[in-house]
Amino acid sequence: MPAITSSAPGKIILCGEHAVVYGAPAIALPVFQVNTKTVVVAKPAAPEGELRIIAPCINLDSRLDSLDNDHPLKAASELVKQALGINRFQACEIRISTSIPIAAGLGSSASVTVSLSRALSAFHGHPLTDDAVNKIAFEVEKLHHGTPSGIDNTVITYQIPVYFIKDKPIEHLMIRKGFILVIADSGTASLTAKTVAGVRERWLADKERYDALFMEIADLSREIKDVLLKDDLTGNANLLTRNHDLLKNLGVSTPKLDDLVNTALDAGAYGAKLSGGGGGGNIIALVNESQADTVARRLEDRGATQTIITSIPSAWVN
Ligand code: PMV
């Protein structure tokens, strides 16, 4: 049997993170320059049901049945088994590699689950539908994040720009005019579960203040959606910077992230913000084509460990 390969992209959140957990809309975009690849190879000589899973990115080389049940890779595999309606897998070796930095707000956990679910189901002759993969990835995100909104698994499964509201049908966001983002990694890993729990704690202590911040972020996301549908985000990129200020008020930025945002703006970016859970991870900066390299270089000079220049294409359907 030939090897089966499946890959899944990374993602950024353009606006609305954290508030999205409380029902506000958010916008997320797939990022194809980084991805996760899963390769499944049959091991006919191994006992039936034996799976070896190798994931150098998390220093893992183990038999699947040796992993704890709440290990995300074990949980994802079990959910694939249930979705396929089988009792055991065919013996195989699974190799997972990713170029997405871990715990950096670029969707590494959802990307791994999506690519694993697709590869493992295809290997068994029944590739799962996007909806089934998305459900599995959402369940596994709960192990990573506690109370995820579902935005990461959605954008990574369907690989389209999404205007996302928790528990609502997926909305494919049509972008009238494409734009360019510089994504810059602060180099500080940060667990989304921790920043989400921190926001929850502060919200419980002062619901009035935090609900007001969530509402302001929701308004911004709606405004940004309108701009993307009808106009050019470049001329309205201050909306992104305003979102960053609100994220600061939520307590999820850091001096390093603020510094990178300011560096991007000083270097000529139209707008900039942290993206994802915060506490570390990445910022995004909206730039024009001629500025992109300069902004990326200035961010690296200022300590960004990696920069990615990504072009978000227009996708308009009349
Ligand atoms: O996985 P991250 O770090 O991009 O965070 C996802 C966005 C949050 O709003 C912070 C959490 C969520 O589940 O929506």
Coordinates of C-alpha atoms and ligand atoms in Angstrom, one line a residue:
M1 CA 0.0 0.0 0.0
P2 CA 1.5 3.4 -0.9
A3 CA 2.2 6.0 1.8
I4 CA -0.7 8.4 2.4
T5 CA 0.2 12.0 3.0
S6 CA -2.0 14.9 4.2
S7 CA -1.2 18.4 5.1
A8 CA -2.9 21.3 6.9
P9 CA -2.0 25.0 7.0
G10 CA -1.4 27.3 9.9
K11 CA -3.6 30.3 10.6
I12 CA -3.7 33.8 12.0
I13 CA -6.5 35.6 13.7
L14 CA -7.1 39.0 12.0
C15 CA -9.3 40.3 14.8
G16 CA -11.6 39.2 17.6
E17 CA -9.5 36.7 19.5
H18 CA -10.5 36.1 23.2
A19 CA -13.8 38.0 22.7
V20 CA -14.8 35.2 20.4
V21 CA -14.8 32.8 23.3
Y22 CA -17.6 35.0 24.8
G23 CA -19.7 35.1 21.6
A24 CA -18.2 38.0 19.7
P25 CA -17.4 37.6 16.0
A26 CA -13.8 37.1 14.9
I27 CA -12.0 36.8 11.6
A28 CA -9.3 34.1 10.9
L29 CA -7.3 33.4 7.8
P30 CA -5.4 30.3 6.7
V31 CA -1.6 30.7 6.3
F32 CA -0.1 28.3 3.8
Q33 CA 3.6 29.2 4.2
V34 CA 3.6 27.1 7.3
N35 CA 2.0 23.7 7.6
T36 CA 1.8 20.3 9.2
K37 CA 2.4 17.1 7.2
T38 CA 1.3 13.6 8.2
V39 CA 2.6 10.6 6.4
V40 CA 1.0 7.1 7.1
V41 CA 2.9 4.0 6.0
A42 CA 1.6 0.5 6.3
K43 CA 3.5 -1.9 8.5
P44 CA 2.1 -5.3 7.3
A45 CA 4.6 -7.3 9.4
A46 CA 3.5 -5.6 12.6
P47 CA 0.6 -7.0 14.7
E48 CA -2.8 -5.8 13.7
G49 CA -3.8 -2.6 15.4
E50 CA -0.2 -1.5 16.2
L51 CA 0.4 2.1 15.5
R52 CA 3.8 3.8 15.9
I53 CA 3.6 7.6 16.0
I54 CA 6.7 9.7 15.4
A55 CA 6.5 13.5 15.9
P56 CA 9.9 15.1 16.2
C57 CA 8.4 18.5 16.8
I58 CA 7.3 17.3 20.3
N59 CA 10.0 14.8 20.8
L60 CA 7.6 11.9 20.4
D61 CA 8.3 8.4 19.2
S62 CA 5.9 6.0 20.8
R63 CA 3.3 3.3 20.2
L64 CA -0.1 4.9 20.2
D65 CA -1.4 2.6 22.9
S66 CA 1.3 3.7 25.3
L67 CA 0.0 7.3 25.2
D68 CA -2.4 8.5 27.9
N69 CA -6.0 8.7 26.7
D70 CA -6.0 12.4 27.0
H71 CA -2.9 12.8 24.9
P72 CA -4.1 14.9 21.9
L73 CA -2.7 12.5 19.3
K74 CA -4.2 9.5 21.1
A75 CA -7.6 11.3 21.5
A76 CA -7.6 12.4 17.8
S77 CA -6.8 8.8 16.6
E78 CA -9.6 7.3 18.8
L79 CA -12.1 9.9 17.4
V80 CA -11.0 8.9 13.9
K81 CA -11.6 5.3 14.7
Q82 CA -15.1 6.1 16.0
A83 CA -15.9 8.2 13.0
L84 CA -14.8 5.4 10.7
G85 CA -16.8 2.9 12.8
I86 CA -13.9 0.4 13.1
N87 CA -12.6 -1.4 16.2
R88 CA -8.9 -1.3 15.3
F89 CA -6.5 0.3 12.9
Q90 CA -4.4 -1.4 10.4
A91 CA -0.8 -1.6 11.6
C92 CA 1.0 1.5 10.4
E93 CA 3.6 4.1 11.2
I94 CA 2.6 7.8 11.4
R95 CA 5.1 10.6 10.9
I96 CA 4.0 14.1 11.8
S97 CA 6.2 17.1 11.0
T98 CA 5.3 20.7 11.2
S99 CA 6.8 24.0 10.3
I100 CA 4.3 25.9 12.5
P101 CA 5.9 27.2 15.7
I102 CA 4.3 25.5 18.7
A103 CA 2.3 27.6 21.2
A104 CA 2.7 30.7 19.1
G105 CA -0.9 31.5 18.1
L106 CA -0.5 30.1 14.5
G107 CA -2.8 27.1 15.1
S108 CA -0.2 24.3 15.4
S109 CA -2.5 22.1 17.6
A110 CA -5.5 22.2 15.3
S111 CA -3.2 21.8 12.2
V112 CA -1.7 18.6 13.6
T113 CA -5.2 17.1 14.4
V114 CA -6.6 18.0 11.0
S115 CA -3.7 16.6 9.1
L116 CA -3.6 13.4 11.2
S117 CA -7.3 12.8 10.9
R118 CA -7.3 13.2 7.2
A119 CA -4.2 11.0 6.7
L120 CA -5.4 8.2 9.0
S121 CA -8.9 8.1 7.6
A122 CA -7.6 8.1 4.0
F123 CA -5.1 5.4 4.9
H124 CA -8.2 3.2 5.9
G125 CA -9.8 3.9 2.6
H126 CA -12.5 6.3 3.9
P127 CA -11.3 10.0 3.9
L128 CA -13.4 11.9 6.4
T129 CA -15.5 14.8 5.3
D130 CA -14.4 18.3 6.3
D131 CA -17.3 18.5 8.7
A132 CA -16.2 15.2 10.4
V133 CA -12.6 16.4 10.6
N134 CA -13.7 19.8 12.0
K135 CA -15.7 18.0 14.8
I136 CA -12.7 15.9 15.7
A137 CA -10.4 18.8 15.7
F138 CA -12.8 20.8 18.0
E139 CA -12.9 18.0 20.5
V140 CA -9.1 17.8 20.6
E141 CA -8.8 21.5 20.9
K142 CA -10.7 21.2 24.2
L143 CA -7.8 19.1 25.5
H144 CA -5.3 21.8 24.5
H145 CA -7.3 24.9 25.3
G146 CA -10.0 24.0 27.8
T147 CA -12.8 26.2 26.4
P148 CA -12.0 26.9 22.7
S149 CA -14.3 28.9 20.6
G150 CA -13.7 26.6 17.6
I151 CA -12.2 29.2 15.4
D152 CA -8.8 27.5 15.0
N153 CA -10.1 24.1 13.9
T154 CA -12.7 25.8 11.6
V155 CA -10.2 28.0 9.6
I156 CA -7.7 25.2 9.4
T157 CA -10.1 22.5 8.3
Y158 CA -11.9 24.5 5.6
Q159 CA -8.8 26.5 4.6
I160 CA -10.8 29.6 3.8
P161 CA -11.1 33.1 5.4
V162 CA -13.8 32.8 8.1
Y163 CA -16.0 35.3 9.9
F164 CA -16.6 33.2 12.9
I165 CA -19.2 33.3 15.7
K166 CA -19.1 30.5 18.2
D167 CA -21.9 27.9 17.7
K168 CA -23.1 29.5 14.5
P169 CA -22.8 28.1 10.9
I170 CA -19.5 28.8 9.3
E171 CA -19.4 32.0 7.2
H172 CA -16.9 32.1 4.3
L173 CA -15.6 35.7 4.2
M174 CA -15.3 37.1 0.8
I175 CA -12.4 39.6 0.6
R176 CA -12.8 42.3 -2.0
K177 CA -9.2 43.4 -2.1
G178 CA -6.3 41.3 -1.1
F179 CA -3.6 42.6 1.3
I180 CA -0.2 41.7 2.7
L181 CA 0.7 40.8 6.3
V182 CA 4.0 40.4 8.0
I183 CA 3.7 37.8 10.8
A184 CA 6.5 38.1 13.4
D185 CA 7.2 35.6 16.2
S186 CA 8.1 37.2 19.5
G187 CA 10.0 33.9 20.3
T188 CA 8.1 33.5 23.6
A189 CA 6.0 30.4 23.7
S190 CA 2.6 30.9 25.4
L191 CA -0.1 28.4 26.1
T192 CA -3.5 29.6 24.9
A193 CA -5.1 27.6 27.7
K194 CA -3.3 29.9 30.1
T195 CA -4.2 33.2 28.5
V196 CA -7.8 32.1 28.0
A197 CA -8.0 31.1 31.7
G198 CA -6.5 34.4 32.7
V199 CA -9.1 36.4 30.8
R200 CA -11.8 34.2 32.3
E201 CA -10.5 34.9 35.8
R202 CA -10.4 38.6 35.2
W203 CA -13.9 38.6 33.6
L204 CA -15.4 36.7 36.6
A205 CA -13.9 39.4 38.9
D206 CA -15.2 42.3 36.8
K207 CA -17.8 41.3 34.3
E208 CA -18.9 44.8 33.5
R209 CA -15.5 46.0 32.4
Y210 CA -14.7 42.9 30.5
D211 CA -18.1 42.5 28.8
A212 CA -17.7 46.1 27.6
L213 CA -14.2 45.3 26.2
F214 CA -15.7 42.2 24.4
M215 CA -18.4 44.4 22.9
E216 CA -15.9 46.9 21.6
I217 CA -13.9 44.1 20.0
A218 CA -17.1 42.7 18.5
D219 CA -17.9 46.1 17.0
L220 CA -14.4 46.2 15.5
S221 CA -14.7 42.7 14.0
R222 CA -18.0 43.7 12.4
E223 CA -16.4 46.9 11.0
I224 CA -13.4 45.0 9.7
K225 CA -15.8 42.5 8.0
D226 CA -17.6 45.3 6.3
V227 CA -14.4 46.8 5.1
L228 CA -13.2 43.5 3.7
L229 CA -16.4 42.9 1.9
K230 CA -16.6 46.3 0.3
D231 CA -13.3 48.1 0.4
D232 CA -9.6 48.0 1.1
L233 CA -8.4 47.1 4.6
T234 CA -5.1 49.0 3.9
G235 CA -6.9 52.3 4.3
N236 CA -8.6 51.1 7.5
A237 CA -5.7 49.2 9.2
N238 CA -5.9 51.4 12.2
L239 CA -8.8 49.1 13.2
L240 CA -6.3 46.4 13.7
T241 CA -4.1 48.6 15.9
R242 CA -7.3 49.5 17.9
N243 CA -7.9 45.8 18.4
H244 CA -4.4 45.5 19.8
D245 CA -5.1 48.2 22.3
L246 CA -8.2 46.4 23.4
L247 CA -6.3 43.1 23.7
K248 CA -3.8 45.1 25.9
N249 CA -6.7 46.1 28.1
L250 CA -7.8 42.5 28.3
G251 CA -4.3 41.8 29.8
V252 CA -3.0 39.4 27.1
S253 CA -0.3 41.5 25.5
T254 CA 3.3 41.7 26.8
P255 CA 6.0 44.4 26.6
K256 CA 7.7 42.4 23.9
L257 CA 4.5 42.2 21.8
D258 CA 3.8 45.9 22.3
D259 CA 7.3 46.6 21.2
L260 CA 7.0 44.6 18.1
V261 CA 3.7 46.2 17.2
N262 CA 5.2 49.7 17.7
T263 CA 8.3 48.7 15.7
A264 CA 6.1 47.6 12.8
L265 CA 4.1 50.9 12.9
D266 CA 7.3 52.9 13.1
A267 CA 8.7 51.0 10.1
G268 CA 5.6 52.0 8.0
A269 CA 3.0 49.3 8.7
Y270 CA -0.6 50.6 8.3
G271 CA -1.7 48.7 11.4
A272 CA -0.5 46.0 13.7
K273 CA -1.7 43.8 16.5
L274 CA -0.9 40.6 18.4
S275 CA -2.6 37.6 16.9
G276 CA -4.0 34.6 18.8
G277 CA -3.9 33.9 22.5
G278 CA -1.1 36.5 23.3
G279 CA 1.2 36.3 26.3
G280 CA 3.8 35.6 23.6
G281 CA 3.5 34.2 20.2
N282 CA 3.1 36.3 17.1
I283 CA 2.1 39.7 15.9
I284 CA 0.7 40.6 12.5
A285 CA 1.3 43.9 10.6
L286 CA -0.6 45.1 7.6
V287 CA 1.9 46.5 5.0
N288 CA 2.0 47.5 1.4
E289 CA 4.1 45.4 -1.0
S290 CA 7.1 47.7 -1.1
Q291 CA 7.3 48.0 2.7
A292 CA 7.0 44.3 3.5
D293 CA 10.7 43.4 3.5
T294 CA 11.7 46.5 5.5
V295 CA 9.1 45.9 8.1
A296 CA 10.1 42.2 8.4
R297 CA 13.8 43.2 8.7
R298 CA 13.1 45.8 11.4
L299 CA 11.1 43.3 13.4
E300 CA 13.9 40.8 13.2
D301 CA 16.4 43.5 14.2
R302 CA 14.2 44.1 17.2
G303 CA 14.2 40.5 18.2
A304 CA 11.5 38.7 16.3
T305 CA 12.7 35.1 15.9
Q306 CA 10.9 34.5 12.6
T307 CA 9.0 36.6 10.1
I308 CA 6.6 35.4 7.4
I309 CA 5.3 37.7 4.6
T310 CA 2.0 36.4 3.5
S311 CA -0.3 37.6 0.8
I312 CA -4.0 37.3 1.5
P313 CA -5.7 37.1 -1.9
S314 CA -9.0 38.6 -2.8
A315 CA -11.9 36.2 -3.1
W316 CA -15.0 37.8 -4.3
V317 CA -18.2 36.1 -5.5
N318 CA -20.9 38.2 -6.9
Ligands
PMV1 O1 -4.7 29.2 19.4 P1 -4.5 30.7 19.5 O2 -3.4 31.1 20.4 O3 -4.5 31.3 18.1 O4 -5.9 31.3 20.2 C1 -7.1 31.1 19.6 C2 -8.0 32.3 19.8 C3 -8.6 32.5 21.2 O5 -9.6 33.3 21.0 C4 -7.6 33.1 22.2 C5 -9.1 31.2 21.8 C6 -10.2 30.6 21.1 O6 -10.5 29.4 21.4 O7 -10.9 31.2 20.4

